[in-house]
Amino acid sequence: MKLLKNLIAMTVLLWGFASCGSGGGERRKSEGGDTLALSEMAPKYARGFKVMPGEKGVTLLEISDPEGSESHKFNIALVDRSVPGARVPAGYTRVDVPVEKVVCMTSLQLSNFIKLGLTEKVAGVTSTRHLHNEHMRRQLADGTTGKIGIEGNFDPEVVIALRPDLILISPFKRGGYEALKGVDAPMVPHLGYKELTPLGQAEWIKVVGMLTGHDREAVMVFNDIEKRYNELKDLTDSVAERPSVFTGEMRGGNWYAVGGRSFMAQLIRDAGGDYFLKDNEESGGVTLDYETVYSQAANADFWRIVNSYDGAFNYDVLAARDARYMDFDAWKNRRVIYCNMREVPFYESMPVEPEVVLADLIKVFHPEALPDHNPVYYHLLK
C-alpha cells in the first residue's frame, strides 16, 4: 500500500511538471509581479475573444464578432515591455503592455476601467451625457481626460494631442475610425456590447486587465461576479411560475424593445421571468409596431422601461405620453419595472454588475427569494 501511494504521488508530481510546459500552463506576469496561468484569462462565457501563448513575453489575443455575423477577425499581440526583443507573429498588431493612456469610445469600455479602479489610465472619452463617476468627472474637469467628440464624428486633433497608447474601438457600430488613422496608437476592438449573455459581456474586463497589466485583479473581479450571478440564478431555476415580461416604449411611431437573444432577455430568463420575444432571434434592439406589441404583451405581468427622465417618472407620465399604455395589464396593475439613467450609473456600471441587475429583477419577479435586497438599477415604479 505504501509503495502504491508513493507511485501515485510521483505520478501527480510529474504530471504537474509536464503541465507547466503545456499551452494551458503558460504563465503571464501581472503588474504586481505575480503570474497566473493563461487558462485563467481564457473566457468562459464571452465568445468574442481568445487568449493564446506566443513567444516569450508575448500573449496573443484573437478578437471576433461574438454573434458571428461579421467575418473579420482582429489579431493582437500583447508584448511585455520588460522583455527585450520579443517577436510578434506575422498578421498581428503589436500592443506594448501595460498601456498607460487609453481612449474609450463607449461607456461599456469605460465601465471596465471604473470597476478596476483604473480611471487614471483613461485619457479620452466620447459622450459624457450620463456620466456619474466622480473620479471621471473630476478628470474631465481638470483636463486629465479629454472629450474626443462622438462616435462617427471624432476630433482627430484632440485625440493626437492626448497621445494615447491605445484606442479601444467598436468596429461594427457607426465607425468613423478612418479619421484616427493619423494617430500613432493601435486600435483594439472591445466587443463586449455584442455578447449574448450578461456574464459574457462582463468577462471583457479580462481584456482590459491584460492591456493594463492588471490581469490578476480582472480575474478576481470577474470570478466574484460569476460566483454571485450563478448563486442568484440558482434561486430561480426551479420556480413554479415565471411571470411574463415585455420591454420598451413607443418613440416616433415605433416601439423599441430588445431582441430575444439579447443579454437583457437572458437576464430576464435567469431572474425567473418569461420574455415576450423569447422566440425572436435578434440579439440587439428590435423595432415593432404598437399592434404587434399589444397582441403579445397586453396581459403580460411586468413591463420593463429604461429612459432618462428629468423629474418624477410615474404612471401618469406614462399615460400622458401615450394613452394606449393604459390598456396594458402591467400599467393597470402598477407593475412597471423602471430605471432612470439620470439617477443611476446605468451605462458606466451596469455592464460589470450583471449580478446586481439580476438581483434587482429577482426582487421584482420573486420577492420572497431576496427579501432583504435593496434595488440598485431597477425598481417597481411608484
Tab-separated table of C-alpha atoms in Angstrom:
chain	number	residue	atom	x	y	z
A	1	MET	CA	0.000	0.000	0.000
A	2	LYS	CA	2.840	2.377	0.895
A	3	LEU	CA	4.546	1.666	-2.450
A	4	LEU	CA	1.272	2.378	-4.290
A	5	LYS	CA	0.883	5.714	-2.510
A	6	ASN	CA	4.431	6.689	-3.425
A	7	LEU	CA	3.849	5.803	-7.076
A	8	ILE	CA	0.654	7.885	-7.147
A	9	ALA	CA	2.419	10.844	-5.544
A	10	MET	CA	5.282	10.627	-8.072
A	11	THR	CA	2.816	10.444	-10.969
A	12	VAL	CA	0.961	13.573	-9.765
A	13	LEU	CA	4.272	15.416	-9.332
A	14	LEU	CA	5.494	14.505	-12.823
A	15	TRP	CA	2.107	15.446	-14.317
A	16	GLY	CA	2.347	18.817	-12.612
A	17	PHE	CA	5.785	19.499	-14.122
A	18	ALA	CA	4.542	18.446	-17.553
A	19	SER	CA	1.507	20.695	-17.288
A	20	CYS	CA	3.681	23.729	-16.577
A	21	GLY	CA	5.224	23.294	-20.000
A	22	SER	CA	1.958	22.846	-21.881
A	23	GLY	CA	-0.078	25.584	-23.574
A	24	GLY	CA	-2.669	25.613	-20.775
A	25	GLY	CA	0.069	26.124	-18.205
A	26	GLU	CA	1.695	29.165	-19.859
A	27	ARG	CA	2.168	31.970	-17.365
A	28	ARG	CA	1.550	35.686	-17.732
A	29	LYS	CA	3.032	38.287	-15.395
A	30	SER	CA	0.704	40.936	-13.985
A	31	GLU	CA	1.739	44.453	-12.999
A	32	GLY	CA	2.035	43.357	-9.384
A	33	GLY	CA	4.814	40.951	-10.357
A	34	ASP	CA	2.918	37.704	-9.756
A	35	THR	CA	1.985	35.296	-12.510
A	36	LEU	CA	-1.160	33.450	-13.462
A	37	ALA	CA	-1.983	30.765	-15.985
A	38	LEU	CA	-3.314	31.936	-19.324
A	39	SER	CA	-6.118	29.439	-18.777
A	40	GLU	CA	-7.371	31.770	-16.030
A	41	MET	CA	-7.599	34.594	-18.577
A	42	ALA	CA	-9.388	32.425	-21.129
A	43	PRO	CA	-13.081	33.305	-21.443
A	44	LYS	CA	-15.741	31.024	-20.031
A	45	TYR	CA	-18.757	32.905	-21.383
A	46	ALA	CA	-17.502	35.567	-23.809
A	47	ARG	CA	-17.468	34.467	-27.439
A	48	GLY	CA	-15.595	37.453	-28.829
A	49	PHE	CA	-12.021	36.870	-27.695
A	50	LYS	CA	-9.479	34.092	-27.297
A	51	VAL	CA	-6.175	34.120	-25.404
A	52	MET	CA	-3.164	32.082	-26.514
A	53	PRO	CA	0.533	31.945	-25.662
A	54	GLY	CA	3.083	33.435	-28.066
A	55	GLU	CA	6.840	33.526	-27.769
A	56	LYS	CA	8.446	34.680	-24.513
A	57	GLY	CA	6.884	37.928	-23.358
A	58	VAL	CA	4.051	37.778	-25.902
A	59	THR	CA	0.381	36.925	-25.368
A	60	LEU	CA	-1.818	36.526	-28.441
A	61	LEU	CA	-5.334	37.923	-28.383
A	62	GLU	CA	-7.781	36.997	-31.142
A	63	ILE	CA	-10.946	39.095	-31.343
A	64	SER	CA	-14.008	38.352	-33.464
A	65	ASP	CA	-17.723	39.097	-33.602
A	66	PRO	CA	-19.446	37.285	-30.682
A	67	GLU	CA	-22.605	36.966	-32.781
A	68	GLY	CA	-20.769	35.513	-35.757
A	69	SER	CA	-22.451	37.916	-38.171
A	70	GLU	CA	-19.159	39.656	-39.085
A	71	SER	CA	-16.374	37.521	-40.522
A	72	HIS	CA	-13.465	39.904	-39.878
A	73	LYS	CA	-11.051	38.898	-37.126
A	74	PHE	CA	-8.543	41.049	-35.275
A	75	ASN	CA	-5.206	39.588	-34.189
A	76	ILE	CA	-3.451	41.436	-31.370
A	77	ALA	CA	-0.035	40.632	-29.892
A	78	LEU	CA	0.371	41.892	-26.323
A	79	VAL	CA	4.100	42.443	-25.816
A	80	ASP	CA	5.522	42.745	-22.305
A	81	ARG	CA	7.585	45.952	-22.184
A	82	SER	CA	10.030	44.301	-19.773
A	83	VAL	CA	11.004	41.559	-22.243
A	84	PRO	CA	13.552	42.842	-24.804
A	85	GLY	CA	13.469	41.510	-28.335
A	86	ALA	CA	10.021	39.924	-28.088
A	87	ARG	CA	8.854	38.899	-31.563
A	88	VAL	CA	5.356	39.438	-32.961
A	89	PRO	CA	3.881	36.873	-35.393
A	90	ALA	CA	3.019	37.987	-38.903
A	91	GLY	CA	-0.518	39.315	-39.214
A	92	TYR	CA	-0.704	40.541	-35.606
A	93	THR	CA	-0.942	44.140	-34.414
A	94	ARG	CA	1.636	44.887	-31.730
A	95	VAL	CA	0.481	46.453	-28.456
A	96	ASP	CA	3.132	47.103	-25.816
A	97	VAL	CA	1.737	46.409	-22.374
A	98	PRO	CA	0.965	47.598	-19.851
A	99	VAL	CA	-0.601	50.637	-21.504
A	100	GLU	CA	-0.840	53.856	-19.535
A	101	LYS	CA	-3.131	56.098	-21.606
A	102	VAL	CA	-6.267	54.739	-23.268
A	103	VAL	CA	-9.091	56.324	-25.262
A	104	CYS	CA	-12.516	54.761	-24.592
A	105	MET	CA	-15.173	55.038	-27.278
A	106	THR	CA	-18.093	53.682	-25.239
A	107	SER	CA	-19.388	53.683	-21.688
A	108	LEU	CA	-19.178	49.892	-21.682
A	109	GLN	CA	-15.415	50.115	-22.267
A	110	LEU	CA	-15.172	52.775	-19.574
A	111	SER	CA	-17.053	50.550	-17.124
A	112	ASN	CA	-14.130	48.109	-17.110
A	113	PHE	CA	-11.676	50.816	-16.045
A	114	ILE	CA	-14.032	52.108	-13.367
A	115	LYS	CA	-14.576	48.614	-11.959
A	116	LEU	CA	-10.810	48.006	-11.790
A	117	GLY	CA	-10.143	51.427	-10.232
A	118	LEU	CA	-8.074	52.497	-13.250
A	119	THR	CA	-9.770	55.726	-14.307
A	120	GLU	CA	-6.389	57.498	-14.265
A	121	LYS	CA	-5.484	55.479	-17.376
A	122	VAL	CA	-8.466	56.877	-19.345
A	123	ALA	CA	-7.048	59.703	-21.454
A	124	GLY	CA	-10.116	60.323	-23.610
A	125	VAL	CA	-13.838	59.567	-23.789
A	126	THR	CA	-16.721	60.272	-26.129
A	127	SER	CA	-20.140	61.123	-24.680
A	128	THR	CA	-20.386	62.163	-21.029
A	129	ARG	CA	-24.145	62.690	-21.055
A	130	HIS	CA	-24.967	60.131	-18.365
A	131	LEU	CA	-21.610	60.068	-16.587
A	132	HIS	CA	-21.915	59.710	-12.807
A	133	ASN	CA	-18.478	58.512	-11.669
A	134	GLU	CA	-16.840	61.178	-9.502
A	135	HIS	CA	-13.280	60.273	-10.499
A	136	MET	CA	-14.066	60.586	-14.205
A	137	ARG	CA	-15.979	63.827	-13.728
A	138	ARG	CA	-13.019	65.256	-11.832
A	139	GLN	CA	-10.575	64.121	-14.527
A	140	LEU	CA	-12.713	65.770	-17.192
A	141	ALA	CA	-12.917	68.975	-15.162
A	142	ASP	CA	-9.162	69.261	-14.602
A	143	GLY	CA	-8.231	68.204	-18.143
A	144	THR	CA	-6.665	64.863	-17.224
A	145	THR	CA	-9.223	63.246	-19.529
A	146	GLY	CA	-10.358	64.879	-22.761
A	147	LYS	CA	-13.567	64.719	-24.788
A	148	ILE	CA	-12.885	63.467	-28.304
A	149	GLY	CA	-16.307	64.020	-29.897
A	150	ILE	CA	-18.963	61.423	-30.640
A	151	GLU	CA	-18.642	58.081	-32.389
A	152	GLY	CA	-18.681	58.612	-36.130
A	153	ASN	CA	-17.574	62.237	-35.725
A	154	PHE	CA	-14.316	62.256	-33.794
A	155	ASP	CA	-11.946	65.197	-33.453
A	156	PRO	CA	-8.609	63.693	-34.570
A	157	GLU	CA	-6.616	66.725	-33.399
A	158	VAL	CA	-7.866	66.244	-29.852
A	159	VAL	CA	-7.008	62.542	-29.956
A	160	ILE	CA	-3.496	63.255	-31.289
A	161	ALA	CA	-2.945	65.799	-28.513
A	162	LEU	CA	-3.863	63.180	-25.897
A	163	ARG	CA	-1.002	60.929	-27.130
A	164	PRO	CA	-2.757	57.673	-26.164
A	165	ASP	CA	-1.010	54.308	-26.029
A	166	LEU	CA	-4.181	52.613	-27.206
A	167	ILE	CA	-7.620	53.347	-28.646
A	168	LEU	CA	-10.472	50.962	-27.854
A	169	ILE	CA	-12.983	50.839	-30.692
A	170	SER	CA	-16.356	49.320	-31.594
A	171	PRO	CA	-15.695	48.423	-35.241
A	172	PHE	CA	-19.159	47.134	-36.085
A	173	LYS	CA	-21.013	50.244	-34.910
A	174	ARG	CA	-21.056	53.699	-36.514
A	175	GLY	CA	-17.320	53.785	-37.124
A	176	GLY	CA	-15.571	56.935	-38.323
A	177	TYR	CA	-12.211	55.460	-37.348
A	178	GLU	CA	-10.580	56.411	-40.622
A	179	ALA	CA	-10.303	59.910	-39.135
A	180	LEU	CA	-7.987	58.477	-36.476
A	181	LYS	CA	-5.513	56.786	-38.807
A	182	GLY	CA	-3.079	59.646	-38.257
A	183	VAL	CA	-2.940	58.867	-34.538
A	184	ASP	CA	0.176	56.923	-33.577
A	185	ALA	CA	-1.659	54.392	-31.408
A	186	PRO	CA	-3.004	50.900	-32.106
A	187	MET	CA	-6.757	50.401	-32.217
A	188	VAL	CA	-8.116	47.361	-30.377
A	189	PRO	CA	-11.766	46.266	-30.683
A	190	HIS	CA	-13.793	45.886	-27.498
A	191	LEU	CA	-16.842	43.843	-28.495
A	192	GLY	CA	-18.486	43.361	-25.133
A	193	TYR	CA	-21.551	45.149	-26.481
A	194	LYS	CA	-22.164	42.268	-28.899
A	195	GLU	CA	-22.022	39.477	-26.325
A	196	LEU	CA	-25.219	37.490	-25.944
A	197	THR	CA	-25.042	36.864	-22.187
A	198	PRO	CA	-24.571	39.125	-19.150
A	199	LEU	CA	-21.525	37.168	-17.959
A	200	GLY	CA	-20.076	37.196	-21.470
A	201	GLN	CA	-20.355	40.972	-21.556
A	202	ALA	CA	-18.819	41.355	-18.102
A	203	GLU	CA	-15.944	38.998	-18.962
A	204	TRP	CA	-14.384	41.572	-21.296
A	205	ILE	CA	-12.917	43.092	-18.139
A	206	LYS	CA	-10.235	40.407	-18.579
A	207	VAL	CA	-9.157	42.024	-21.858
A	208	VAL	CA	-8.743	45.394	-20.149
A	209	GLY	CA	-6.872	43.615	-17.356
A	210	MET	CA	-4.407	42.181	-19.877
A	211	LEU	CA	-3.956	45.519	-21.630
A	212	THR	CA	-3.268	47.423	-18.405
A	213	GLY	CA	-1.194	44.815	-16.597
A	214	HIS	CA	-3.935	44.151	-14.049
A	215	ASP	CA	-4.625	40.580	-15.107
A	216	ARG	CA	-4.898	39.204	-11.593
A	217	GLU	CA	-7.311	41.896	-10.427
A	218	ALA	CA	-9.510	41.423	-13.508
A	219	VAL	CA	-9.728	37.661	-12.974
A	220	MET	CA	-10.581	38.105	-9.291
A	221	VAL	CA	-13.249	40.711	-10.067
A	222	PHE	CA	-14.843	38.556	-12.732
A	223	ASN	CA	-14.751	35.415	-10.592
A	224	ASP	CA	-16.661	37.277	-7.872
A	225	ILE	CA	-19.224	38.469	-10.433
A	226	GLU	CA	-19.627	34.968	-11.837
A	227	LYS	CA	-19.973	33.331	-8.419
A	228	ARG	CA	-22.664	35.718	-7.199
A	229	TYR	CA	-24.531	35.681	-10.522
A	230	ASN	CA	-24.746	31.889	-10.591
A	231	GLU	CA	-25.781	31.755	-6.931
A	232	LEU	CA	-28.661	34.097	-7.704
A	233	LYS	CA	-29.589	32.240	-10.876
A	234	ASP	CA	-29.852	29.021	-8.864
A	235	LEU	CA	-32.595	30.659	-6.788
A	236	THR	CA	-34.925	30.806	-9.786
A	237	ASP	CA	-34.008	27.662	-11.726
A	238	SER	CA	-36.931	25.716	-10.303
A	239	VAL	CA	-39.547	28.424	-9.675
A	240	ALA	CA	-43.096	27.190	-10.174
A	241	GLU	CA	-44.310	30.312	-12.002
A	242	ARG	CA	-42.440	32.563	-14.393
A	243	PRO	CA	-44.102	35.970	-14.833
A	244	SER	CA	-44.320	37.281	-18.389
A	245	VAL	CA	-42.263	40.403	-19.148
A	246	PHE	CA	-42.126	42.870	-22.033
A	247	THR	CA	-39.834	45.844	-22.628
A	248	GLY	CA	-39.579	49.185	-24.386
A	249	GLU	CA	-41.653	52.238	-25.262
A	250	MET	CA	-43.138	53.981	-28.274
A	251	ARG	CA	-40.831	56.532	-29.948
A	252	GLY	CA	-41.638	58.303	-33.165
A	253	GLY	CA	-44.409	55.886	-34.066
A	254	ASN	CA	-42.376	52.741	-33.385
A	255	TRP	CA	-41.995	50.512	-30.357
A	256	TYR	CA	-38.376	49.790	-29.446
A	257	ALA	CA	-37.623	46.616	-27.487
A	258	VAL	CA	-34.691	44.216	-27.089
A	259	GLY	CA	-34.411	41.018	-29.085
A	260	GLY	CA	-34.952	37.513	-27.779
A	261	ARG	CA	-31.227	36.660	-27.928
A	262	SER	CA	-30.050	39.840	-26.195
A	263	PHE	CA	-28.226	39.814	-22.878
A	264	MET	CA	-31.228	41.627	-21.336
A	265	ALA	CA	-33.567	38.848	-22.437
A	266	GLN	CA	-31.133	36.390	-20.840
A	267	LEU	CA	-31.184	38.387	-17.613
A	268	ILE	CA	-34.970	38.196	-17.544
A	269	ARG	CA	-34.846	34.432	-18.063
A	270	ASP	CA	-32.177	33.989	-15.384
A	271	ALA	CA	-34.282	36.056	-12.983
A	272	GLY	CA	-37.175	33.639	-13.401
A	273	GLY	CA	-39.145	35.620	-15.949
A	274	ASP	CA	-40.669	34.729	-19.325
A	275	TYR	CA	-39.662	37.246	-22.008
A	276	PHE	CA	-42.387	38.114	-24.507
A	277	LEU	CA	-39.995	37.892	-27.507
A	278	LYS	CA	-38.331	34.680	-26.380
A	279	ASP	CA	-38.642	33.167	-29.873
A	280	ASN	CA	-37.098	36.213	-31.553
A	281	GLU	CA	-33.591	35.596	-32.951
A	282	GLU	CA	-32.318	39.204	-32.735
A	283	SER	CA	-29.537	39.995	-30.280
A	284	GLY	CA	-29.843	43.780	-30.356
A	285	GLY	CA	-32.760	46.174	-30.452
A	286	VAL	CA	-35.896	45.429	-32.447
A	287	THR	CA	-38.459	47.817	-33.903
A	288	LEU	CA	-42.113	46.814	-33.681
A	289	ASP	CA	-45.465	48.457	-34.287
A	290	TYR	CA	-47.885	49.060	-31.437
A	291	GLU	CA	-50.358	46.431	-32.582
A	292	THR	CA	-47.718	43.679	-32.559
A	293	VAL	CA	-46.608	44.543	-29.036
A	294	TYR	CA	-50.170	44.823	-27.753
A	295	SER	CA	-51.143	41.458	-29.220
A	296	GLN	CA	-48.265	39.769	-27.392
A	297	ALA	CA	-47.997	41.819	-24.198
A	298	ALA	CA	-51.425	43.205	-23.315
A	299	ASN	CA	-51.763	40.723	-20.463
A	300	ALA	CA	-48.073	40.480	-19.521
A	301	ASP	CA	-47.278	40.643	-15.815
A	302	PHE	CA	-44.418	43.158	-15.961
A	303	TRP	CA	-43.191	45.942	-18.218
A	304	ARG	CA	-39.510	46.963	-18.144
A	305	ILE	CA	-38.620	50.560	-19.066
A	306	VAL	CA	-35.254	52.354	-19.179
A	307	ASN	CA	-35.080	56.045	-20.039
A	308	SER	CA	-33.677	59.379	-18.993
A	309	TYR	CA	-36.429	61.464	-17.413
A	310	ASP	CA	-35.916	64.823	-15.758
A	311	GLY	CA	-38.321	64.681	-12.844
A	312	ALA	CA	-40.563	62.146	-11.131
A	313	PHE	CA	-41.419	59.462	-13.659
A	314	ASN	CA	-44.697	57.751	-12.792
A	315	TYR	CA	-47.795	56.108	-14.239
A	316	ASP	CA	-49.420	59.447	-15.036
A	317	VAL	CA	-46.370	60.431	-17.076
A	318	LEU	CA	-46.626	57.176	-18.992
A	319	ALA	CA	-50.305	57.711	-19.714
A	320	ALA	CA	-49.641	61.284	-20.848
A	321	ARG	CA	-47.017	60.038	-23.299
A	322	ASP	CA	-49.413	57.603	-24.942
A	323	ALA	CA	-52.940	56.933	-23.683
A	324	ARG	CA	-52.808	53.426	-25.146
A	325	TYR	CA	-50.316	52.447	-22.434
A	326	MET	CA	-53.247	52.328	-20.016
A	327	ASP	CA	-54.595	49.307	-21.908
A	328	PHE	CA	-51.733	47.085	-20.722
A	329	ASP	CA	-52.279	44.990	-17.610
A	330	ALA	CA	-48.820	45.952	-16.357
A	331	TRP	CA	-49.922	49.615	-16.305
A	332	LYS	CA	-53.290	48.820	-14.726
A	333	ASN	CA	-51.733	46.632	-12.027
A	334	ARG	CA	-48.812	49.034	-11.348
A	335	ARG	CA	-46.148	46.530	-12.346
A	336	VAL	CA	-43.740	48.621	-14.369
A	337	ILE	CA	-40.040	47.934	-13.712
A	338	TYR	CA	-38.159	51.199	-14.130
A	339	CYS	CA	-34.599	52.506	-14.420
A	340	ASN	CA	-33.839	56.228	-14.767
A	341	MET	CA	-30.396	56.760	-16.287
A	342	ARG	CA	-30.286	60.284	-14.844
A	343	GLU	CA	-30.312	58.835	-11.353
A	344	VAL	CA	-28.144	55.702	-11.580
A	345	PRO	CA	-24.813	54.960	-13.356
A	346	PHE	CA	-26.525	52.660	-15.823
A	347	TYR	CA	-24.052	52.634	-18.721
A	348	GLU	CA	-20.825	53.052	-16.758
A	349	SER	CA	-21.540	50.385	-14.110
A	350	MET	CA	-24.292	48.017	-15.216
A	351	PRO	CA	-22.141	46.083	-17.764
A	352	VAL	CA	-19.810	44.916	-14.975
A	353	GLU	CA	-22.536	44.406	-12.381
A	354	PRO	CA	-24.868	41.872	-14.023
A	355	GLU	CA	-25.270	40.132	-10.679
A	356	VAL	CA	-26.717	43.336	-9.210
A	357	VAL	CA	-29.140	43.740	-12.116
A	358	LEU	CA	-30.132	40.105	-11.726
A	359	ALA	CA	-30.826	40.629	-8.023
A	360	ASP	CA	-32.983	43.674	-8.859
A	361	LEU	CA	-35.101	41.641	-11.276
A	362	ILE	CA	-35.432	38.677	-8.922
A	363	LYS	CA	-36.571	41.090	-6.224
A	364	VAL	CA	-39.403	42.170	-8.543
A	365	PHE	CA	-40.364	38.793	-10.017
A	366	HIS	CA	-39.846	36.636	-6.916
A	367	PRO	CA	-39.545	38.946	-3.880
A	368	GLU	CA	-39.660	36.049	-1.450
A	369	ALA	CA	-36.322	34.806	-2.851
A	370	LEU	CA	-34.463	38.030	-1.931
A	371	PRO	CA	-36.444	39.712	0.844
A	372	ASP	CA	-33.527	41.888	2.039
A	373	HIS	CA	-32.259	43.128	-1.321
A	374	ASN	CA	-32.329	46.881	-1.919
A	375	PRO	CA	-32.753	47.688	-5.641
A	376	VAL	CA	-29.863	49.487	-7.332
A	377	TYR	CA	-30.794	49.850	-11.027
A	378	TYR	CA	-34.366	48.586	-11.395
A	379	HIS	CA	-37.324	49.009	-9.089
A	380	LEU	CA	-41.092	48.826	-9.318
A	381	LEU	CA	-42.328	52.228	-10.436
A	382	LYS	CA	-44.178	54.073	-7.722
